[in-house]
mmCIF file with all atom_site columns, C-alpha atoms in Angstrom:
data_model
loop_
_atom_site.group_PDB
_atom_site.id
_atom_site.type_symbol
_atom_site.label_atom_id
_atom_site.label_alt_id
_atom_site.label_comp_id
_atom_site.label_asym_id
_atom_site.label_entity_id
_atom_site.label_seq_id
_atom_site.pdbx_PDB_ins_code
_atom_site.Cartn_x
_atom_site.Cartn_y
_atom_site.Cartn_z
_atom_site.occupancy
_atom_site.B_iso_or_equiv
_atom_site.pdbx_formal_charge
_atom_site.auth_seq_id
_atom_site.auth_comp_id
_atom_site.auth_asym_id
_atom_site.auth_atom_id
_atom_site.pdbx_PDB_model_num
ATOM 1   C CA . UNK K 1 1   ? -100.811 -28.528 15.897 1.00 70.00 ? 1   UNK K CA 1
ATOM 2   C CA . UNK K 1 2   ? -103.809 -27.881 17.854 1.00 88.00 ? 2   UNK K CA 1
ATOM 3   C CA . UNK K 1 3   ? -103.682 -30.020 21.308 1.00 95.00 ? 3   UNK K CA 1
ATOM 4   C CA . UNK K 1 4   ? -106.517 -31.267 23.077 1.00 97.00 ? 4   UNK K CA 1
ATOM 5   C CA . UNK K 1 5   ? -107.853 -29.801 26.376 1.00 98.00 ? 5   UNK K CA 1
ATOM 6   C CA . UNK K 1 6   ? -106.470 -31.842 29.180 1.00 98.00 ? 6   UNK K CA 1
ATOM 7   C CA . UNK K 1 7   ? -108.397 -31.425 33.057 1.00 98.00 ? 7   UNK K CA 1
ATOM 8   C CA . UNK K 1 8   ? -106.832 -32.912 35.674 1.00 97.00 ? 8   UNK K CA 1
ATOM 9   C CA . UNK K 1 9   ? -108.724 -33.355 39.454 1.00 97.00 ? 9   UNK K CA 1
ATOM 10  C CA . UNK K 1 10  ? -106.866 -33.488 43.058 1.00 96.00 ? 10  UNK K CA 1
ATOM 11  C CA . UNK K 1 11  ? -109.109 -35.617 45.888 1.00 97.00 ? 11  UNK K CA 1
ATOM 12  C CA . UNK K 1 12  ? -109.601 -36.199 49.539 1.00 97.00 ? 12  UNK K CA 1
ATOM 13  C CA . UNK K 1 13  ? -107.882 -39.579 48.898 1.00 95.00 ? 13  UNK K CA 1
ATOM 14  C CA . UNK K 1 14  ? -108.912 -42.902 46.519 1.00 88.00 ? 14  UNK K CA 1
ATOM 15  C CA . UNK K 1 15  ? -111.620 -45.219 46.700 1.00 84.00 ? 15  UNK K CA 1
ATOM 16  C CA . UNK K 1 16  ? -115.250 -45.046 48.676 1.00 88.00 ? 16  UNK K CA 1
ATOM 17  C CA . UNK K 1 17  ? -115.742 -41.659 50.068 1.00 93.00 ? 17  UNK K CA 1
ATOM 18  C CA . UNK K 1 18  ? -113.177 -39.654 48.174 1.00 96.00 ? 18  UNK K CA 1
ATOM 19  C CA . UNK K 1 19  ? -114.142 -36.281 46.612 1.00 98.00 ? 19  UNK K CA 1
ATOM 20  C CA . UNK K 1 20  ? -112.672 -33.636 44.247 1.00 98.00 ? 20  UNK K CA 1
ATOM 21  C CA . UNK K 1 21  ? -110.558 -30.959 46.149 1.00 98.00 ? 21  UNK K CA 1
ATOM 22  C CA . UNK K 1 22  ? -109.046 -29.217 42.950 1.00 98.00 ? 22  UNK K CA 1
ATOM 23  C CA . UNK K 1 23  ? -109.391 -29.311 39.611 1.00 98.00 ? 23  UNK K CA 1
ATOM 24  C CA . UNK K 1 24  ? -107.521 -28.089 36.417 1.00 98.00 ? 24  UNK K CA 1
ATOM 25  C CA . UNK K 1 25  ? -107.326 -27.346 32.851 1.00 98.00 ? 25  UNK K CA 1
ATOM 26  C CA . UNK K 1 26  ? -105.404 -26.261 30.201 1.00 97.00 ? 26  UNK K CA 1
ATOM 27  C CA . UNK K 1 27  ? -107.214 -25.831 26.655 1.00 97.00 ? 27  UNK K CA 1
ATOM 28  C CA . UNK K 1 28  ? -106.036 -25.890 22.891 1.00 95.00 ? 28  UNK K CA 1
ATOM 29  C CA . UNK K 1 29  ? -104.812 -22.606 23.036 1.00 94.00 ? 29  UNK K CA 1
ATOM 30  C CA . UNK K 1 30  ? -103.132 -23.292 26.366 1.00 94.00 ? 30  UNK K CA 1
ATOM 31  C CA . UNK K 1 31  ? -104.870 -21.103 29.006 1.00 95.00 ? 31  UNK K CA 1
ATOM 32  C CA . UNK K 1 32  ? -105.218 -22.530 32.600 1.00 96.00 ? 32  UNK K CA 1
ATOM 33  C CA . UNK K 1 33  ? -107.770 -22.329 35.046 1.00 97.00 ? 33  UNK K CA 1
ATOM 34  C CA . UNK K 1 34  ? -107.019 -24.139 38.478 1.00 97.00 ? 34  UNK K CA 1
ATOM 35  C CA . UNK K 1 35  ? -109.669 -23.810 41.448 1.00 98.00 ? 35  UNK K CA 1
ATOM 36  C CA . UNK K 1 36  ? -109.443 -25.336 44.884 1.00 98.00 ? 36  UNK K CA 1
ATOM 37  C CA . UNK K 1 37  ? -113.458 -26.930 45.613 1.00 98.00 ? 37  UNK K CA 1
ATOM 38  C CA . UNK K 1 38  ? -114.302 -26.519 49.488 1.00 98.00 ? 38  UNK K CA 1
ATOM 39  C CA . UNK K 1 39  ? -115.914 -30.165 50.535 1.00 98.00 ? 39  UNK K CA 1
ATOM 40  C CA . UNK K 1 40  ? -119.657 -30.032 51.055 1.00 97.00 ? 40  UNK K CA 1
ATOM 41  C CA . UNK K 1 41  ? -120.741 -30.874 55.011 1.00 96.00 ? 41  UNK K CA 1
ATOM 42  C CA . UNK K 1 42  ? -121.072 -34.267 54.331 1.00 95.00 ? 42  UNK K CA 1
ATOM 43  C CA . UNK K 1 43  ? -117.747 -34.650 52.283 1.00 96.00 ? 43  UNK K CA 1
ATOM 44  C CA . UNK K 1 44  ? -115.453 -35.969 55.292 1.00 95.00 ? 44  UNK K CA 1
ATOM 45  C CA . UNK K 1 45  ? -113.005 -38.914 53.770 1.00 95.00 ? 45  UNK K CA 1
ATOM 46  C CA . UNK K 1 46  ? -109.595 -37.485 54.200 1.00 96.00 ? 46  UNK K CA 1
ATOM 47  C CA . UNK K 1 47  ? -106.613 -39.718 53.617 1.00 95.00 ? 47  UNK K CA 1
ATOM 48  C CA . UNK K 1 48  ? -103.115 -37.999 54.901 1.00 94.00 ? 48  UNK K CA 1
ATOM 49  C CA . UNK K 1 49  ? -101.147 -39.841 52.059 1.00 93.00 ? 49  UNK K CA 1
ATOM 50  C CA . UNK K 1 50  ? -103.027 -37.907 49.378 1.00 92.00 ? 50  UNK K CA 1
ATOM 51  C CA . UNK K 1 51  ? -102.466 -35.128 51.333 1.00 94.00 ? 51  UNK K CA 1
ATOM 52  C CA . UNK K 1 52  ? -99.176  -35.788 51.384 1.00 92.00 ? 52  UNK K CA 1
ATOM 53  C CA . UNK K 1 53  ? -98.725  -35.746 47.565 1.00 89.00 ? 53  UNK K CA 1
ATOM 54  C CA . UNK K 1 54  ? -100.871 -33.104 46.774 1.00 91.00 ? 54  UNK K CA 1
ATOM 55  C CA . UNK K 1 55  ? -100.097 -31.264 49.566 1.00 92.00 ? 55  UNK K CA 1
ATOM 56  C CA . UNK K 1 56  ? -103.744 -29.470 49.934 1.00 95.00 ? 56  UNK K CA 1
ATOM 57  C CA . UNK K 1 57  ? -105.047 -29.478 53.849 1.00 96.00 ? 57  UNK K CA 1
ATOM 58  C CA . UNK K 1 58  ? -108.501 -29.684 54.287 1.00 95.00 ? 58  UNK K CA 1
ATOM 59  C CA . UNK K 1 59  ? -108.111 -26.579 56.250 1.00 96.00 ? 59  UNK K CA 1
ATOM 60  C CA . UNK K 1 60  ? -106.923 -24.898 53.079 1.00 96.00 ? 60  UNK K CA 1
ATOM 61  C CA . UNK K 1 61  ? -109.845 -25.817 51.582 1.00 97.00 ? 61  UNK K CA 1
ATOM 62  C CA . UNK K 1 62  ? -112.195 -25.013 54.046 1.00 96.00 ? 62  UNK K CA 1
ATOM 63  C CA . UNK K 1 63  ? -110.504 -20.976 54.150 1.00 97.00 ? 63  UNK K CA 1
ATOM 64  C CA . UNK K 1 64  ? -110.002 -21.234 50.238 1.00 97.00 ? 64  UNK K CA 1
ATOM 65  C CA . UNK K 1 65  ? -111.865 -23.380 48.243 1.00 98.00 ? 65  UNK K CA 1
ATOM 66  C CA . UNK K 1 66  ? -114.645 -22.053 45.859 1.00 98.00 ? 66  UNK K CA 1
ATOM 67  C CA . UNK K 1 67  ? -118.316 -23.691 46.399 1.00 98.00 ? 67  UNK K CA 1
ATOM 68  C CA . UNK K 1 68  ? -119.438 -26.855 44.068 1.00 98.00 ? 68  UNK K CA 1
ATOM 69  C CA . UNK K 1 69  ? -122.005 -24.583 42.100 1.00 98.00 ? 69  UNK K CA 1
ATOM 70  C CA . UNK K 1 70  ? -119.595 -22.123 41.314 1.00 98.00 ? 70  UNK K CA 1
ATOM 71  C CA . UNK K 1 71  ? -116.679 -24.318 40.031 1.00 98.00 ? 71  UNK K CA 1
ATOM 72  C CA . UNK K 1 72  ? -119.024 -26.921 38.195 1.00 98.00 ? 72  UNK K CA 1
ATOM 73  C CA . UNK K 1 73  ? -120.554 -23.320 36.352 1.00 98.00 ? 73  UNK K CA 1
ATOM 74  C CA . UNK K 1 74  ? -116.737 -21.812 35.816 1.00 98.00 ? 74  UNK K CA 1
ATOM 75  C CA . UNK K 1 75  ? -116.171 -25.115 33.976 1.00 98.00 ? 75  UNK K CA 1
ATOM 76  C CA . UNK K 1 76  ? -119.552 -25.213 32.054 1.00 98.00 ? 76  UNK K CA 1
ATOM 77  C CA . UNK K 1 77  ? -118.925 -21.892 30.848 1.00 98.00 ? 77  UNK K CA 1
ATOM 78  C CA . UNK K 1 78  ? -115.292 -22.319 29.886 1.00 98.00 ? 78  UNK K CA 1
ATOM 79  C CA . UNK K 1 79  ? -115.290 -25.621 28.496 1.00 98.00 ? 79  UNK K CA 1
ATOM 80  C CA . UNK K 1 80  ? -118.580 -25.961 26.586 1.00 98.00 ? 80  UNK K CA 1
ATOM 81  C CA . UNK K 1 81  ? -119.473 -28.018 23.851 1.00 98.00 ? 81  UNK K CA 1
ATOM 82  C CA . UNK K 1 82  ? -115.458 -29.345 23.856 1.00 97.00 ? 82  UNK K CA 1
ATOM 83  C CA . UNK K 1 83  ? -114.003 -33.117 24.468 1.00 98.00 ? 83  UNK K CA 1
ATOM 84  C CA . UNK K 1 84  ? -111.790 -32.683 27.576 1.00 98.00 ? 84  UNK K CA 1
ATOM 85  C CA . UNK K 1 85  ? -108.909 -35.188 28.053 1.00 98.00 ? 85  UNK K CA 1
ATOM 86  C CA . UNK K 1 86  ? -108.189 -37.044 31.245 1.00 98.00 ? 86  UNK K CA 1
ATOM 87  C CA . UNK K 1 87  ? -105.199 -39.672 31.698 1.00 96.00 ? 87  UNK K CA 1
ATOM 88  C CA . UNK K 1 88  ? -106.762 -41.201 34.718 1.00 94.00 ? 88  UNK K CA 1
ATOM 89  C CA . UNK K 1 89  ? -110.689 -41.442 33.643 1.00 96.00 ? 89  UNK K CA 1
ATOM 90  C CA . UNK K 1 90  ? -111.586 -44.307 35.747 1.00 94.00 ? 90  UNK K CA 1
ATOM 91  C CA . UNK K 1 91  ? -110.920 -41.684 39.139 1.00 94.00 ? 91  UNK K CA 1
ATOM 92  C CA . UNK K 1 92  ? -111.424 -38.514 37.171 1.00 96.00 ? 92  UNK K CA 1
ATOM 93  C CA . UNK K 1 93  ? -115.039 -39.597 36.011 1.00 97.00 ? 93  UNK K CA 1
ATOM 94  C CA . UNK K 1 94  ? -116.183 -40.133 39.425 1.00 96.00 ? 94  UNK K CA 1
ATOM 95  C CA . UNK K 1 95  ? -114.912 -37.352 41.460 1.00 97.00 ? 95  UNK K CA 1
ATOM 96  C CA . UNK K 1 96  ? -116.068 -34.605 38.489 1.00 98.00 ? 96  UNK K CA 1
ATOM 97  C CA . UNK K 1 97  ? -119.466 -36.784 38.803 1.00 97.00 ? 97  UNK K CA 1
ATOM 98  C CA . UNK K 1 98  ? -119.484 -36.155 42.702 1.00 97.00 ? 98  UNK K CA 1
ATOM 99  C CA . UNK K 1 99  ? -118.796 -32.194 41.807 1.00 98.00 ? 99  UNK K CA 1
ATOM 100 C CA . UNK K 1 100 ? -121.341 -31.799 39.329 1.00 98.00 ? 100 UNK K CA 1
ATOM 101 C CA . UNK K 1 101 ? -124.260 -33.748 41.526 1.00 98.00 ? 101 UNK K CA 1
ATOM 102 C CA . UNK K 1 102 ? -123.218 -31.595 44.354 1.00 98.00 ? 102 UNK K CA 1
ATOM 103 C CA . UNK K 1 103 ? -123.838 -28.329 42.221 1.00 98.00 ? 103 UNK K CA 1
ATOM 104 C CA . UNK K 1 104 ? -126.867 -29.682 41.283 1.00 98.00 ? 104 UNK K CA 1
ATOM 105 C CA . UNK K 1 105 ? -125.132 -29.265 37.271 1.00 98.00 ? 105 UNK K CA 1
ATOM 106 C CA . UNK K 1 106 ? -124.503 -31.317 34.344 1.00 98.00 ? 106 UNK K CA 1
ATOM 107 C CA . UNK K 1 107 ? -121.666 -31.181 32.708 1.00 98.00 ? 107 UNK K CA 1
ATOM 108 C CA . UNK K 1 108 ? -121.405 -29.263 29.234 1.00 98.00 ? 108 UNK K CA 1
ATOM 109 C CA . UNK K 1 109 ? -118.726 -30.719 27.984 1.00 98.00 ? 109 UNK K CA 1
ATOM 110 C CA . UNK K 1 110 ? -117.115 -34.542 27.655 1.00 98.00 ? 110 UNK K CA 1
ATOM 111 C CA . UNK K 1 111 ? -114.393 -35.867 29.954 1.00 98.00 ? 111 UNK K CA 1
ATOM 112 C CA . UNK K 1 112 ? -112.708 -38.266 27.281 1.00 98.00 ? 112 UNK K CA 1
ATOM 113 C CA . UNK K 1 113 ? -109.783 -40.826 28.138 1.00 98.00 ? 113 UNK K CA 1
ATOM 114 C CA . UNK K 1 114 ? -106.778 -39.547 26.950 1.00 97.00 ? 114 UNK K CA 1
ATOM 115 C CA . UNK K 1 115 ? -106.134 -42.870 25.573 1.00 96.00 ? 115 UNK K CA 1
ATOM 116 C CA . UNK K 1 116 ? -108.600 -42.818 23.042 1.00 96.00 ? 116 UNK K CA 1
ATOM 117 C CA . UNK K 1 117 ? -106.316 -40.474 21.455 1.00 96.00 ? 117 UNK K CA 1
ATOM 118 C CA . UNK K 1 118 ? -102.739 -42.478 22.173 1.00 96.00 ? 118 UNK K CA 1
ATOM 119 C CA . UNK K 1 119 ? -101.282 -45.317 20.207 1.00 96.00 ? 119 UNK K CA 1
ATOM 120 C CA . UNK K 1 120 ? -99.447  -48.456 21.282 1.00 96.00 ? 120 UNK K CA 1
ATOM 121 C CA . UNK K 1 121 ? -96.045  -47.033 20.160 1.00 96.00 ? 121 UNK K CA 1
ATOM 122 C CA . UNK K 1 122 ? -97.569  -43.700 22.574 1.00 96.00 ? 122 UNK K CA 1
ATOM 123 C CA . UNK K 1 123 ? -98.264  -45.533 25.571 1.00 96.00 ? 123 UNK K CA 1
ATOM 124 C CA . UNK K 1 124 ? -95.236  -47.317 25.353 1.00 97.00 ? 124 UNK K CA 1
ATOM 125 C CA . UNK K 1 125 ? -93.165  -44.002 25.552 1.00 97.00 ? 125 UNK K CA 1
ATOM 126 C CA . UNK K 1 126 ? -95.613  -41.728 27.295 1.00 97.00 ? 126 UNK K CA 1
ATOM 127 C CA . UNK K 1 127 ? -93.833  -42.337 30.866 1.00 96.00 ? 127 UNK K CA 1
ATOM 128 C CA . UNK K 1 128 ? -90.336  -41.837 29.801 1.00 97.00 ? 128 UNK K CA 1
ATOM 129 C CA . UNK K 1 129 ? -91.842  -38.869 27.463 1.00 97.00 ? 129 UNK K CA 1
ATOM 130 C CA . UNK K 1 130 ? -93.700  -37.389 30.309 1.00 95.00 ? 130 UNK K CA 1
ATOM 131 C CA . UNK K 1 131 ? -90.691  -37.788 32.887 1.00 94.00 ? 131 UNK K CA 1
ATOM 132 C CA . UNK K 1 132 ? -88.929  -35.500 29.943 1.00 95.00 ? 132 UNK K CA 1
ATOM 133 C CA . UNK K 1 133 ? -91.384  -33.427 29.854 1.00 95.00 ? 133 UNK K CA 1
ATOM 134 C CA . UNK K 1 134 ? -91.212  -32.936 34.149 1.00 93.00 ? 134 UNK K CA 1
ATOM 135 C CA . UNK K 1 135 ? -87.869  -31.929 34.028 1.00 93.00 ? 135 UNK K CA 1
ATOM 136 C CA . UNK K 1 136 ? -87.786  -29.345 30.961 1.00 93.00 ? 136 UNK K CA 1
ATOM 137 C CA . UNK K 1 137 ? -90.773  -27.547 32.481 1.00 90.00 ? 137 UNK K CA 1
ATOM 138 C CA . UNK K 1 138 ? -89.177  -28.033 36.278 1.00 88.00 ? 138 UNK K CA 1
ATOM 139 C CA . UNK K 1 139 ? -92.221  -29.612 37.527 1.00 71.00 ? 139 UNK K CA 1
ATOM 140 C CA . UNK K 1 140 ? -92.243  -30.356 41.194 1.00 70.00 ? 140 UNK K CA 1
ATOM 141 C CA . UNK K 1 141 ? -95.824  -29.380 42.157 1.00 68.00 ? 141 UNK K CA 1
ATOM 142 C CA . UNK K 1 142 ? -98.450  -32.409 41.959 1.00 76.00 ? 142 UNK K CA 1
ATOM 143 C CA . UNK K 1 143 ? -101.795 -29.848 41.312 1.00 89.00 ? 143 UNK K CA 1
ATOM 144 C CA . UNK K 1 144 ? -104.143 -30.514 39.030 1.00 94.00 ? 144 UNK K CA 1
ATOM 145 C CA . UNK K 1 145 ? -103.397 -27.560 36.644 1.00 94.00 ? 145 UNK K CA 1
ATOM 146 C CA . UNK K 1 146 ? -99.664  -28.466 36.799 1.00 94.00 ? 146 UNK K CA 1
ATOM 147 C CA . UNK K 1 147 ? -100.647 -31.969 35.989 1.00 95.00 ? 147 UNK K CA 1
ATOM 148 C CA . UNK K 1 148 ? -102.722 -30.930 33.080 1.00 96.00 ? 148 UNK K CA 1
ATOM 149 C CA . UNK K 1 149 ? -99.602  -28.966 31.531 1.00 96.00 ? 149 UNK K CA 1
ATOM 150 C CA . UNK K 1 150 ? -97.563  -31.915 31.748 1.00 96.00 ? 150 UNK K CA 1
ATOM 151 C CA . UNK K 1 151 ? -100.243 -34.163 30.087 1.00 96.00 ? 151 UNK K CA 1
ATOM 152 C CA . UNK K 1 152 ? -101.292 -32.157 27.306 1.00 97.00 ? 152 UNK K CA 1
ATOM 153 C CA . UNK K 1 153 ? -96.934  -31.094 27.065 1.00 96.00 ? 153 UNK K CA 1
ATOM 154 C CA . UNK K 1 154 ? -96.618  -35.046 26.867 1.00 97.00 ? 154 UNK K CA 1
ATOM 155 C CA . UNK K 1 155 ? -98.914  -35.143 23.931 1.00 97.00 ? 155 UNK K CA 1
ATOM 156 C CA . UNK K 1 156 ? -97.371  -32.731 22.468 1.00 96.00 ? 156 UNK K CA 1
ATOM 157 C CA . UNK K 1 157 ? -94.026  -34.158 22.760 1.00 96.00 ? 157 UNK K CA 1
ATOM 158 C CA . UNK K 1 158 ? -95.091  -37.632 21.698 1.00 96.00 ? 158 UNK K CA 1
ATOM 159 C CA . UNK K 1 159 ? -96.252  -35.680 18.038 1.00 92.00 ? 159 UNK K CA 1
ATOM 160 C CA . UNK K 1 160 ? -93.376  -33.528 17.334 1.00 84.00 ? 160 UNK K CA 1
ATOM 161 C CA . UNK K 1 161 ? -90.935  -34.726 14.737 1.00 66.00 ? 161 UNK K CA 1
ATOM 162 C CA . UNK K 1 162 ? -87.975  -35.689 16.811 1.00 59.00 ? 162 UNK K CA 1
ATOM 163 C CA . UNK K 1 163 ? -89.921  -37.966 19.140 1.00 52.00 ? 163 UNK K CA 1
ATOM 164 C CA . UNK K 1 164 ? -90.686  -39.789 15.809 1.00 44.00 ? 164 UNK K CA 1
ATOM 165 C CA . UNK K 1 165 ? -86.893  -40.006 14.513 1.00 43.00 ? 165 UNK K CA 1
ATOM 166 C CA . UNK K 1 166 ? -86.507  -41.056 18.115 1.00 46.00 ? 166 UNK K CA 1
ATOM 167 C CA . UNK K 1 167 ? -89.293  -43.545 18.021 1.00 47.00 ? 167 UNK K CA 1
#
């Protein structure tokens, strides 16, 4: 079963002012690519409880974060022409927005709401499924490539033939 490409995006925080510090993917064939983004000047909403999840300092990615142009072109060139899955589009949207307008980029690909893709029966066992899903793989890291594997692992899951005796 082929699964979809899921990206997943870190940020400075929620709401006005927050911007894309990571981002993540794993694709059909399940290759990753994970890349810290160093904030533009004018980037400058931090919020220390999304730090504290995420665990990225801004001084991290000030020392280690790859420029706008250069991410928004790595994920141009890897992801083009493809529908890319997010489970949280509403935030997603917006901070890969904010990356691509600060590359001066469009995107060449789709950022698609996972749940276009879920069904009621899905949605209703996706947090139990993906809480399954955490623990087999040993999960403890909350980065956007890690997330990604336990999304598109979660999908996966939800389609095998046990979770449907199960379901």
């Amino acid at each position: 079963m082929l699964a979809p490409t899921v990206l997943d995006l870190e940020a400075s925080g929620f709401g006005r002012g927050s911007y894309p510090i990571e981002v993540g993917f794993v694709d059909a064939q399940g290759a990753v690519f994970c890349s810290l983004i160093r904030p533009m000047p004018d980037w400058m909403h931090w919020d220390d409880e999304a730090q504290a999840l995420h665990g990225i300092s801004r001084q991290i990615l000030l020392e280690h974060g790859k420029p706008s142009e250069w991410v928004a072109r790595e994920l141009n060139h890897r992801l083009q022409g493809q529908q890319v899955y997010c489970d949280a589009w509403g935030h997603d949207y917006p901070w890969l927005s904010r990356l691509f307008d600060a590359a001066g980029l469009v995107p060449s690909f789709q950022l698609c709401d996972l749940r276009q893709l879920l069904s009621e029966d899905d949605q209703a066992r996706w947090d139990a499924t993906a809480d399954d899903v955490r623990r087999r793989l040993a999960q403890r890291r909350h980065r956007a490539s890690a997330d990604a594997r336990v999304i598109q692992e979660t999908w996966l899951a939800l389609r095998s033939p046990q979770a449907h005796a199960l379901g």
